[in-house]
Amino acid sequence: MKTRAAIAWEAGKPLEIDDIDLDGPRAGEVLVEIRATGVCHTDEFTRSGNDPEGQFPAILGHEGAGVVVDVGAGVKSVRPGDHVIPLYTPECRECKSCTSRKTNLCTAIRATQGRGVMPDGTSRFARGGTMLHHYMGCSTFANHTVLPEIAVAKIREDAPFDKVCYIGCGVTTGIGAVINTAKVEPGASVVVFGLGGIGLNVIQGARLAGAAQIVGVDRNPTRRAMAERFGMTHFVNSAEVQGDLVPYLVSLTDGGADYSFECVGNVELMRQALECCHRGWGVSVIVGVAGAGQEIRTRPFQLVTGRVWKGTAFGGARGRTDVPKIVDWYMDGRIRIDELITHTLPHREINHAFDLMHRGESIRTVLTY
Ligand code: NAD
Ligand code: 022
Ligand code: ZN
C-alpha cells in the first residue's frame, strides 16, 4: 500500500513529506494507522546526525498512537480496530529479561530493532525502490507503520490519540522513573534536574507517589509555573545560585534528597544529582540520555557512603502491561497530559515542530494525521 510519511533521507537535513510504499504485516506483525505522534529529543538526536547509530534513510518517530488495520499470521493479542500505542521497548513475556521480572529491557527483537529492520531482517518501507529504515521499532512519522505484535500496547478506545500518544515515551518515562525505578514513597524528598517534557512528568509522578518535598532545578525560569501546577514545591534557578549547587540543595532538603532525577542528559548534572542525595540512602536516577562517548564521574566515597546511582529506560515500564494502566490514569484524571502538549500541528508541519523544540518554546508538540 501507499502511505504518507516524513522521510529522513540524510543526517542533518529537514524531513521530507512524501508518499511511500508500505508492505503488509508478515507473521507476528501488525499494520497500524498512526493518528498522532509526539516529537521527542531522540528523533532530533538522530535526524541531526549526532547519533552515531542513526541509520538513513529512515522513518523516525517513536511516540505515537493509532488503530490496528491488519494483522499477520499468528497474531492473537490484537485485531483490526483495536487502539494501540507502539512500544520502543517491547514486552515478549518470554525472553530471559522479561521472565526475570528484574528489568523491562526485553531482548526478543533488540538486535534487529537497533539495525532499523523488522525481526525477519527486512524493512516494510520503501520509496521509489529504495529501502527506508524503521526507527526504534516504531516509525510513527508515517501515517501507517508495521510493528511486531510484542511492540504494541492495546489501549481503551475512548482515549484521545492526540494526547495519549505522549504516553508512548515522555509520560511513561517520567512517571515510571519515579514509581518503577526509584520506588519513591510517601513523605519523601525529591530533586528533579530539568523541567522539560520528561522532568515535568517526574514531578507529577512524585506527587502521585506522595512525596512531601519536590524540588525542581532548571536554568530556564519560564518552566517554573508549569512545574508548580504539576506539584513542584520549591524551584531552584541553577543559573542564579551563588556558589556550588550541591550544598545549596543538600541544605534545602535537610541533609540531602531521598531521591533525585537527572532529566537533561548532561553528565555534570548527573554528578550533582548523585551528590545532592542523602548520605546513607539517597537514590539518584539517570533519565536523560547523554551524547555518545560521554562519561559520568564522582568520587567512590559518594557510593561507599550509601548513595545509589541508577538509570532507567522507558521508566522501567513493561509496555503491554503498564501503558494501558497509564492511559486509564489519564482518563480517570489521576495524571495530566493536556497542558504539557503546548503545540498541536498537522503532520506536514513536522519540521516546524523540530524548530519549536530547538528554540525551547515547546514542551511537547504533537502532530496529527
Ligand atoms: P527538554 O529539552 O524538554 O527539557 C530539558 C530541560 O532541561 C529544559 O527545561 C532545559 O531548560 C533544562 N536544562 C538544560 N540544561 C540545563 C542545565 N545545565 N541546568 C539546568 N537545567 C538545564 O527535554 P526532555 O524531553 O524533558 O528530555 C530530557 C532528557 O530525557 C533527554 O536527554 C531525553 O533524551 C531523555 N529521555 C530519556 C528516556 C529514557 O527512557 N531514559 C526517555 C525519554 C527521554
Ligand atoms: C526516548 N529515549 C530518549 C528520548 N526518547 C530513549 C533512548 C534510549 C533508550 C531509552 C529511551 C534506551 C535505554 C537503554 C536502551 N535504550 C538500550 C535497550 C537495550 O539494549 O535493550 C534504547 C532503546 C531503543 C533503541 C536504542 C536504545 C533503538 O530502538 N534504537 C530502548
Ligand atoms: Zn522519546
Short mmCIF file of C-alpha atoms and ligand atoms in Angstrom, two decimals:
data_model
loop_
_atom_site.label_atom_id
_atom_site.label_comp_id
_atom_site.label_asym_id
_atom_site.label_seq_id
_atom_site.Cartn_x
_atom_site.Cartn_y
_atom_site.Cartn_z
CA MET A 1 0.00 0.00 0.00
CA LYS A 2 0.90 3.69 -0.19
CA THR A 3 1.13 5.91 2.86
CA ARG A 4 2.24 9.44 3.66
CA ALA A 5 5.45 9.79 5.68
CA ALA A 6 8.15 12.22 6.73
CA ILE A 7 11.41 10.78 5.40
CA ALA A 8 14.84 11.44 6.92
CA TRP A 9 16.92 10.99 3.77
CA GLU A 10 20.20 12.27 5.19
CA ALA A 11 21.66 13.29 8.54
CA GLY A 12 21.20 16.99 9.28
CA LYS A 13 18.58 17.62 6.56
CA PRO A 14 14.95 18.61 7.15
CA LEU A 15 12.47 15.74 6.85
CA GLU A 16 10.68 15.38 3.51
CA ILE A 17 6.99 14.57 3.35
CA ASP A 18 6.20 12.09 0.58
CA ASP A 19 4.11 9.08 -0.36
CA ILE A 20 5.97 5.84 0.30
CA ASP A 21 5.36 2.12 -0.22
CA LEU A 22 4.46 0.02 2.80
CA ASP A 23 4.44 -3.78 2.72
CA GLY A 24 1.70 -5.53 4.69
CA PRO A 25 2.25 -7.29 8.03
CA ARG A 26 4.03 -10.66 7.99
CA ALA A 27 3.69 -13.40 10.63
CA GLY A 28 3.64 -11.90 14.14
CA GLU A 29 3.30 -8.33 12.84
CA VAL A 30 0.55 -5.73 12.83
CA LEU A 31 -0.24 -2.84 10.49
CA VAL A 32 -1.18 0.30 12.43
CA GLU A 33 -2.67 3.55 11.18
CA ILE A 34 -0.91 6.22 13.23
CA ARG A 35 -3.35 9.01 14.21
CA ALA A 36 -1.00 11.19 16.27
CA THR A 37 2.67 11.33 17.22
CA GLY A 38 4.77 13.37 19.58
CA VAL A 39 8.15 14.77 18.55
CA CYS A 40 10.82 13.82 21.11
CA HIS A 41 14.52 14.59 21.59
CA THR A 42 15.75 11.28 20.33
CA ASP A 43 14.12 11.93 16.96
CA GLU A 44 16.12 15.16 16.74
CA PHE A 45 19.29 13.47 18.03
CA THR A 46 19.07 11.03 15.13
CA ARG A 47 17.84 13.50 12.48
CA SER A 48 20.69 15.89 13.28
CA GLY A 49 23.34 13.24 12.65
CA ASN A 50 24.67 13.35 16.23
CA ASP A 51 23.51 9.77 16.86
CA PRO A 52 26.40 7.53 15.76
CA GLU A 53 23.98 4.62 15.46
CA GLY A 54 21.47 6.55 13.34
CA GLN A 55 20.61 4.93 10.01
CA PHE A 56 19.49 6.68 6.86
CA PRO A 57 17.25 6.88 5.01
CA ALA A 58 14.71 6.26 7.77
CA ILE A 59 11.21 6.95 9.02
CA LEU A 60 11.73 8.44 12.50
CA GLY A 61 9.22 8.91 15.34
CA HIS A 62 8.60 6.75 18.40
CA GLU A 63 5.80 8.43 20.40
CA GLY A 64 2.57 7.52 18.64
CA ALA A 65 -0.96 6.22 18.97
CA GLY A 66 -3.25 4.68 16.37
CA VAL A 67 -5.54 1.92 15.20
CA VAL A 68 -4.76 -1.63 14.07
CA VAL A 69 -5.73 -2.02 10.41
CA ASP A 70 -4.50 -5.52 9.64
CA VAL A 71 -2.63 -8.36 11.37
CA GLY A 72 -0.27 -11.04 10.07
CA ALA A 73 -0.42 -14.79 10.64
CA GLY A 74 -0.45 -15.97 14.23
CA VAL A 75 -1.27 -12.62 15.82
CA LYS A 76 -3.61 -13.22 18.75
CA SER A 77 -3.35 -10.30 21.17
CA VAL A 78 -4.79 -7.57 18.91
CA ARG A 79 -7.15 -7.35 15.95
CA PRO A 80 -8.24 -4.75 13.38
CA GLY A 81 -9.98 -1.83 15.05
CA ASP A 82 -8.01 -2.07 18.30
CA HIS A 83 -6.43 1.15 19.54
CA VAL A 84 -2.73 0.82 20.29
CA ILE A 85 0.41 2.64 21.37
CA PRO A 86 3.67 1.47 19.70
CA LEU A 87 6.43 0.40 22.11
CA TYR A 88 10.11 1.11 21.51
CA THR A 89 10.70 -1.18 24.48
CA PRO A 90 8.70 -4.30 23.57
CA GLU A 91 7.40 -6.91 26.01
CA CYS A 92 7.55 -10.50 24.73
CA ARG A 93 6.96 -12.06 28.18
CA GLU A 94 9.21 -15.00 27.16
CA CYS A 95 12.84 -13.85 26.94
CA LYS A 96 15.31 -14.08 29.83
CA SER A 97 14.81 -10.39 30.65
CA CYS A 98 11.00 -10.48 30.62
CA THR A 99 10.83 -13.66 32.71
CA SER A 100 13.43 -12.38 35.20
CA ARG A 101 10.93 -9.72 36.38
CA LYS A 102 14.05 -7.64 37.14
CA THR A 103 14.05 -5.44 34.03
CA ASN A 104 11.78 -4.11 31.30
CA LEU A 105 14.52 -4.39 28.67
CA CYS A 106 13.05 -7.19 26.56
CA THR A 107 15.68 -8.72 24.28
CA ALA A 108 13.41 -10.62 21.86
CA ILE A 109 13.90 -8.23 18.90
CA ARG A 110 16.65 -5.96 20.16
CA ALA A 111 19.30 -6.73 17.54
CA THR A 112 17.08 -6.16 14.51
CA GLN A 113 15.38 -3.11 16.07
CA GLY A 114 18.78 -1.50 16.53
CA ARG A 115 19.57 -2.15 12.86
CA GLY A 116 16.39 -0.44 11.72
CA VAL A 117 14.69 -3.54 10.37
CA MET A 118 11.86 -5.90 11.34
CA PRO A 119 12.66 -9.15 13.22
CA ASP A 120 12.96 -11.06 9.91
CA GLY A 121 15.77 -8.69 8.88
CA THR A 122 13.85 -6.74 6.23
CA SER A 123 12.10 -3.36 6.08
CA ARG A 124 8.42 -2.80 5.25
CA PHE A 125 9.14 0.74 3.99
CA ALA A 126 10.42 1.79 0.56
CA ARG A 127 10.35 4.85 -1.68
CA GLY A 128 11.00 4.51 -5.40
CA GLY A 129 12.66 1.12 -4.88
CA THR A 130 14.96 2.40 -2.11
CA MET A 131 14.59 0.68 1.25
CA LEU A 132 13.83 3.00 4.20
CA HIS A 133 14.85 2.01 7.75
CA HIS A 134 12.46 1.58 10.64
CA TYR A 135 13.31 3.61 13.76
CA MET A 136 13.28 2.41 17.38
CA GLY A 137 10.90 -0.28 16.19
CA CYS A 138 8.14 2.34 15.78
CA SER A 139 8.47 4.83 12.85
CA THR A 140 5.48 6.90 13.90
CA PHE A 141 6.28 9.70 11.44
CA ALA A 142 4.49 7.57 8.83
CA ASN A 143 0.69 7.56 8.67
CA HIS A 144 0.85 3.75 8.58
CA THR A 145 3.55 1.55 10.08
CA VAL A 146 4.19 -2.14 10.64
CA LEU A 147 5.12 -3.28 14.15
CA PRO A 148 5.88 -6.60 15.86
CA GLU A 149 2.88 -7.78 17.88
CA ILE A 150 5.03 -7.69 21.04
CA ALA A 151 5.66 -3.97 20.42
CA VAL A 152 2.07 -2.71 20.68
CA ALA A 153 0.08 -1.93 23.80
CA LYS A 154 -3.69 -2.24 23.38
CA ILE A 155 -5.46 0.72 24.99
CA ARG A 156 -9.07 1.76 25.64
CA GLU A 157 -10.95 3.20 22.67
CA ASP A 158 -12.22 6.40 24.30
CA ALA A 159 -8.68 7.77 24.86
CA PRO A 160 -7.81 10.70 22.54
CA PHE A 161 -4.92 9.84 20.21
CA ASP A 162 -3.54 13.39 20.21
CA LYS A 163 -2.97 13.23 23.98
CA VAL A 164 -2.19 9.60 24.82
CA CYS A 165 0.48 9.35 22.12
CA TYR A 166 2.71 11.12 24.69
CA ILE A 167 2.36 8.02 26.91
CA GLY A 168 4.37 6.23 24.22
CA CYS A 169 7.52 7.92 25.56
CA GLY A 170 7.63 11.01 27.81
CA VAL A 171 4.78 10.40 30.23
CA THR A 172 5.65 6.77 30.91
CA THR A 173 9.37 7.53 31.19
CA GLY A 174 8.88 10.31 33.76
CA ILE A 175 6.18 8.71 35.87
CA GLY A 176 7.76 5.25 35.56
CA ALA A 177 11.17 6.53 36.70
CA VAL A 178 9.53 7.56 39.99
CA ILE A 179 7.22 4.60 40.54
CA ASN A 180 9.09 1.66 38.96
CA THR A 181 12.75 2.63 39.13
CA ALA A 182 13.12 4.79 42.26
CA LYS A 183 10.00 3.50 44.04
CA VAL A 184 9.51 6.85 45.79
CA GLU A 185 7.49 6.51 48.99
CA PRO A 186 5.05 8.90 50.68
CA GLY A 187 6.76 11.73 52.55
CA ALA A 188 9.99 11.54 50.54
CA SER A 189 12.06 14.50 49.33
CA VAL A 190 12.75 14.59 45.61
CA VAL A 191 15.03 16.78 43.45
CA VAL A 192 14.37 16.93 39.70
CA PHE A 193 17.02 18.36 37.35
CA GLY A 194 15.48 19.61 34.08
CA LEU A 195 11.83 20.65 33.90
CA GLY A 196 11.06 19.71 30.31
CA GLY A 197 8.84 17.06 28.79
CA ILE A 198 10.40 14.37 31.00
CA GLY A 199 11.11 16.28 34.23
CA LEU A 200 7.54 17.59 34.48
CA ASN A 201 6.31 14.02 34.30
CA VAL A 202 8.77 13.04 37.03
CA ILE A 203 7.23 15.83 39.11
CA GLN A 204 3.71 14.55 38.59
CA GLY A 205 4.93 11.02 39.34
CA ALA A 206 6.46 12.25 42.60
CA ARG A 207 3.20 13.96 43.53
CA LEU A 208 1.32 10.75 42.73
CA ALA A 209 3.75 8.80 44.96
CA GLY A 210 3.05 11.22 47.83
CA ALA A 211 6.45 12.94 48.00
CA ALA A 212 6.42 15.71 50.62
CA GLN A 213 9.07 17.92 49.04
CA ILE A 214 9.57 18.22 45.28
CA VAL A 215 12.44 20.50 44.28
CA GLY A 216 12.76 21.45 40.60
CA VAL A 217 16.09 22.65 39.17
CA ASP A 218 16.26 24.39 35.79
CA ARG A 219 18.16 27.31 34.29
CA ASN A 220 15.08 28.41 32.37
CA PRO A 221 12.76 30.28 34.80
CA THR A 222 9.83 30.08 32.38
CA ARG A 223 9.48 26.40 33.35
CA ARG A 224 8.61 27.30 36.95
CA ALA A 225 4.87 27.99 36.59
CA MET A 226 4.09 24.72 34.83
CA ALA A 227 6.21 22.74 37.30
CA GLU A 228 4.30 24.28 40.23
CA ARG A 229 1.00 23.27 38.63
CA PHE A 230 2.33 19.70 38.43
CA GLY A 231 3.38 19.52 42.10
CA MET A 232 6.79 21.21 42.47
CA THR A 233 7.12 22.70 45.96
CA HIS A 234 10.48 24.53 45.54
CA PHE A 235 12.13 25.98 42.43
CA VAL A 236 15.88 26.44 42.08
CA ASN A 237 17.13 28.54 39.17
CA SER A 238 20.55 26.95 38.75
CA ALA A 239 21.78 29.92 36.71
CA GLU A 240 21.19 32.19 39.74
CA VAL A 241 22.55 30.08 42.61
CA GLN A 242 25.69 31.72 44.02
CA GLY A 243 28.45 29.17 44.52
CA ASP A 244 28.07 25.43 44.39
CA LEU A 245 24.63 23.99 43.67
CA VAL A 246 25.15 20.74 45.61
CA PRO A 247 25.46 22.19 49.15
CA TYR A 248 22.57 24.52 48.35
CA LEU A 249 20.33 21.53 47.50
CA VAL A 250 21.59 19.48 50.45
CA SER A 251 20.66 22.26 52.82
CA LEU A 252 17.29 22.83 51.14
CA THR A 253 16.44 19.13 51.59
CA ASP A 254 17.66 18.91 55.21
CA GLY A 255 20.77 16.83 54.60
CA GLY A 256 20.12 15.64 51.07
CA ALA A 257 17.34 14.32 48.86
CA ASP A 258 15.86 10.88 49.33
CA TYR A 259 15.62 10.68 45.53
CA SER A 260 16.96 12.72 42.62
CA PHE A 261 16.34 12.51 38.87
CA GLU A 262 18.54 13.83 36.08
CA CYS A 263 16.21 14.69 33.18
CA VAL A 264 18.54 16.67 30.90
CA GLY A 265 21.26 14.36 29.57
CA ASN A 266 24.16 16.43 30.97
CA VAL A 267 26.91 14.43 32.70
CA GLU A 268 27.87 17.33 35.02
CA LEU A 269 24.27 17.50 36.25
CA MET A 270 24.29 13.71 36.70
CA ARG A 271 27.12 14.12 39.18
CA GLN A 272 25.35 16.93 41.03
CA ALA A 273 22.16 14.85 41.10
CA LEU A 274 24.00 11.98 42.79
CA GLU A 275 25.88 14.18 45.24
CA CYS A 276 22.79 16.12 46.39
CA CYS A 277 21.29 12.83 47.62
CA HIS A 278 21.19 11.95 51.30
CA ARG A 279 24.16 10.10 52.74
CA GLY A 280 23.32 6.50 53.62
CA TRP A 281 20.26 6.02 51.41
CA GLY A 282 19.77 8.62 48.67
CA VAL A 283 18.97 7.18 45.24
CA SER A 284 19.74 9.10 42.04
CA VAL A 285 18.13 8.03 38.78
CA ILE A 286 19.62 8.96 35.40
CA VAL A 287 16.81 9.53 32.92
CA GLY A 288 18.49 11.94 30.48
CA VAL A 289 20.39 10.39 27.59
CA ALA A 290 23.89 11.88 27.27
CA GLY A 291 25.70 12.31 23.96
CA ALA A 292 27.71 9.45 22.50
CA GLY A 293 31.04 8.86 24.25
CA GLN A 294 30.21 10.94 27.35
CA GLU A 295 31.29 9.64 30.76
CA ILE A 296 30.00 10.22 34.27
CA ARG A 297 32.24 10.66 37.28
CA THR A 298 32.12 11.02 41.03
CA ARG A 299 34.28 10.03 43.99
CA PRO A 300 33.81 6.41 45.16
CA PHE A 301 33.24 7.93 48.61
CA GLN A 302 29.82 9.09 47.37
CA LEU A 303 28.76 5.46 46.81
CA VAL A 304 30.67 3.98 49.74
CA THR A 305 28.64 6.25 51.98
CA GLY A 306 25.43 4.72 50.73
CA ARG A 307 24.24 6.78 47.78
CA VAL A 308 22.91 4.68 44.89
CA TRP A 309 23.25 5.50 41.18
CA LYS A 310 20.62 4.03 38.85
CA GLY A 311 19.36 4.52 35.33
CA THR A 312 16.05 3.92 33.64
CA ALA A 313 14.83 3.16 30.12
CA PHE A 314 11.18 3.91 29.34
CA GLY A 315 10.65 4.42 33.08
CA GLY A 316 11.19 0.73 33.76
CA ALA A 317 7.73 0.15 32.28
CA ARG A 318 6.66 -3.17 30.77
CA GLY A 319 4.83 -1.67 27.84
CA ARG A 320 2.00 -4.06 27.09
CA THR A 321 1.17 -4.37 30.79
CA ASP A 322 1.82 -0.85 32.11
CA VAL A 323 0.94 1.51 29.23
CA PRO A 324 -2.80 0.64 29.25
CA LYS A 325 -2.84 1.41 33.00
CA ILE A 326 -1.25 4.81 32.47
CA VAL A 327 -3.88 5.55 29.82
CA ASP A 328 -6.51 4.68 32.45
CA TRP A 329 -4.84 7.04 34.95
CA TYR A 330 -5.07 9.82 32.39
CA MET A 331 -8.71 9.08 31.56
CA ASP A 332 -9.55 8.94 35.30
CA GLY A 333 -7.90 12.35 35.88
CA ARG A 334 -5.12 10.98 38.10
CA ILE A 335 -2.44 12.35 35.80
CA ARG A 336 -2.45 15.36 33.49
CA ILE A 337 -1.19 15.48 29.94
CA ASP A 338 -3.10 18.21 28.09
CA GLU A 339 -1.14 21.22 29.40
CA LEU A 340 2.18 19.61 28.53
CA ILE A 341 1.19 19.43 24.87
CA THR A 342 1.93 23.05 24.11
CA HIS A 343 1.58 22.71 20.34
CA THR A 344 -0.53 20.54 18.02
CA LEU A 345 0.27 20.73 14.32
CA PRO A 346 -0.67 18.86 11.17
CA HIS A 347 1.85 16.19 10.20
CA ARG A 348 3.01 18.19 7.15
CA GLU A 349 4.41 20.86 9.51
CA ILE A 350 6.79 18.40 11.18
CA ASN A 351 9.90 20.48 10.54
CA HIS A 352 8.28 23.38 12.42
CA ALA A 353 7.87 21.02 15.39
CA PHE A 354 11.65 20.46 15.38
CA ASP A 355 12.22 24.24 15.27
CA LEU A 356 9.96 24.73 18.31
CA MET A 357 11.92 22.09 20.22
CA HIS A 358 15.25 23.72 19.26
CA ARG A 359 14.10 27.11 20.47
CA GLY A 360 12.85 25.64 23.77
CA GLU A 361 9.39 27.07 23.03
CA SER A 362 7.52 23.78 23.26
CA ILE A 363 7.29 21.18 25.97
CA ARG A 364 5.71 18.71 23.57
CA THR A 365 4.50 19.16 20.02
CA VAL A 366 2.02 16.57 18.79
CA LEU A 367 1.44 16.01 15.08
CA THR A 368 -1.93 14.76 13.85
CA TYR A 369 -2.58 12.96 10.58
P1 NAD B 1 13.61 19.13 27.35
O1 NAD B 1 14.50 19.84 26.44
O2 NAD B 1 12.13 19.29 27.18
O3 NAD B 1 13.96 19.52 28.84
C1 NAD B 1 15.25 19.71 29.31
C2 NAD B 1 15.20 20.79 30.39
O4 NAD B 1 16.48 20.87 30.98
C3 NAD B 1 14.86 22.18 29.85
O5 NAD B 1 13.82 22.75 30.62
C4 NAD B 1 16.17 22.94 30.00
O6 NAD B 1 15.97 24.33 30.30
C5 NAD B 1 16.82 22.22 31.16
N1 NAD B 1 18.29 22.32 31.19
C6 NAD B 1 19.15 22.18 30.15
N2 NAD B 1 20.41 22.32 30.56
C7 NAD B 1 20.37 22.58 31.89
C8 NAD B 1 21.35 22.84 32.89
N3 NAD B 1 22.66 22.83 32.59
N4 NAD B 1 20.95 23.05 34.15
C9 NAD B 1 19.63 23.04 34.46
N5 NAD B 1 18.65 22.81 33.56
C10 NAD B 1 19.01 22.58 32.29
O7 NAD B 1 13.97 17.57 27.25
P2 NAD B 1 13.07 16.32 27.69
O8 NAD B 1 12.11 15.97 26.59
O9 NAD B 1 12.49 16.60 29.03
O10 NAD B 1 14.16 15.16 27.74
C11 NAD B 1 15.15 15.17 28.73
C12 NAD B 1 16.11 14.01 28.55
O11 NAD B 1 15.46 12.76 28.78
C13 NAD B 1 16.72 13.88 27.15
O12 NAD B 1 18.11 13.58 27.30
C14 NAD B 1 15.98 12.71 26.56
O13 NAD B 1 16.73 12.07 25.54
C15 NAD B 1 15.84 11.84 27.78
N6 NAD B 1 14.85 10.75 27.70
C16 NAD B 1 15.21 9.56 28.27
C17 NAD B 1 14.35 8.48 28.23
C18 NAD B 1 14.71 7.19 28.89
O14 NAD B 1 14.00 6.19 28.69
N7 NAD B 1 15.76 7.12 29.69
C19 NAD B 1 13.09 8.62 27.58
C20 NAD B 1 12.76 9.84 27.03
C21 NAD B 1 13.64 10.91 27.10
C1 022 B 2 13.41 8.00 24.12
N1 022 B 2 14.68 7.92 24.56
C2 022 B 2 15.17 9.16 24.65
C3 022 B 2 14.20 10.01 24.27
N2 022 B 2 13.12 9.28 23.94
C4 022 B 2 15.34 6.74 24.85
C5 022 B 2 16.54 6.46 24.24
C6 022 B 2 17.23 5.30 24.56
C7 022 B 2 16.72 4.42 25.49
C8 022 B 2 15.51 4.69 26.09
C9 022 B 2 14.82 5.86 25.77
C10 022 B 2 17.45 3.26 25.86
C11 022 B 2 17.95 3.00 27.10
C12 022 B 2 18.61 1.77 27.05
C13 022 B 2 18.49 1.31 25.77
N3 022 B 2 17.80 2.23 25.02
C14 022 B 2 19.01 0.00 25.27
C15 022 B 2 17.97 -1.03 25.38
C16 022 B 2 18.53 -2.42 25.18
O1 022 B 2 19.70 -2.55 24.83
O2 022 B 2 17.76 -3.37 25.38
C17 022 B 2 17.48 2.10 23.67
C18 022 B 2 16.22 1.68 23.27
C19 022 B 2 15.89 1.53 21.89
C20 022 B 2 16.86 1.80 20.94
C21 022 B 2 18.13 2.22 21.33
C22 022 B 2 18.42 2.36 22.69
C23 022 B 2 16.53 1.62 19.48
O3 022 B 2 15.49 1.13 19.14
N4 022 B 2 17.37 2.04 18.57
C24 022 B 2 15.13 1.37 24.26
ZN ZN B 3 11.24 9.83 23.36
#
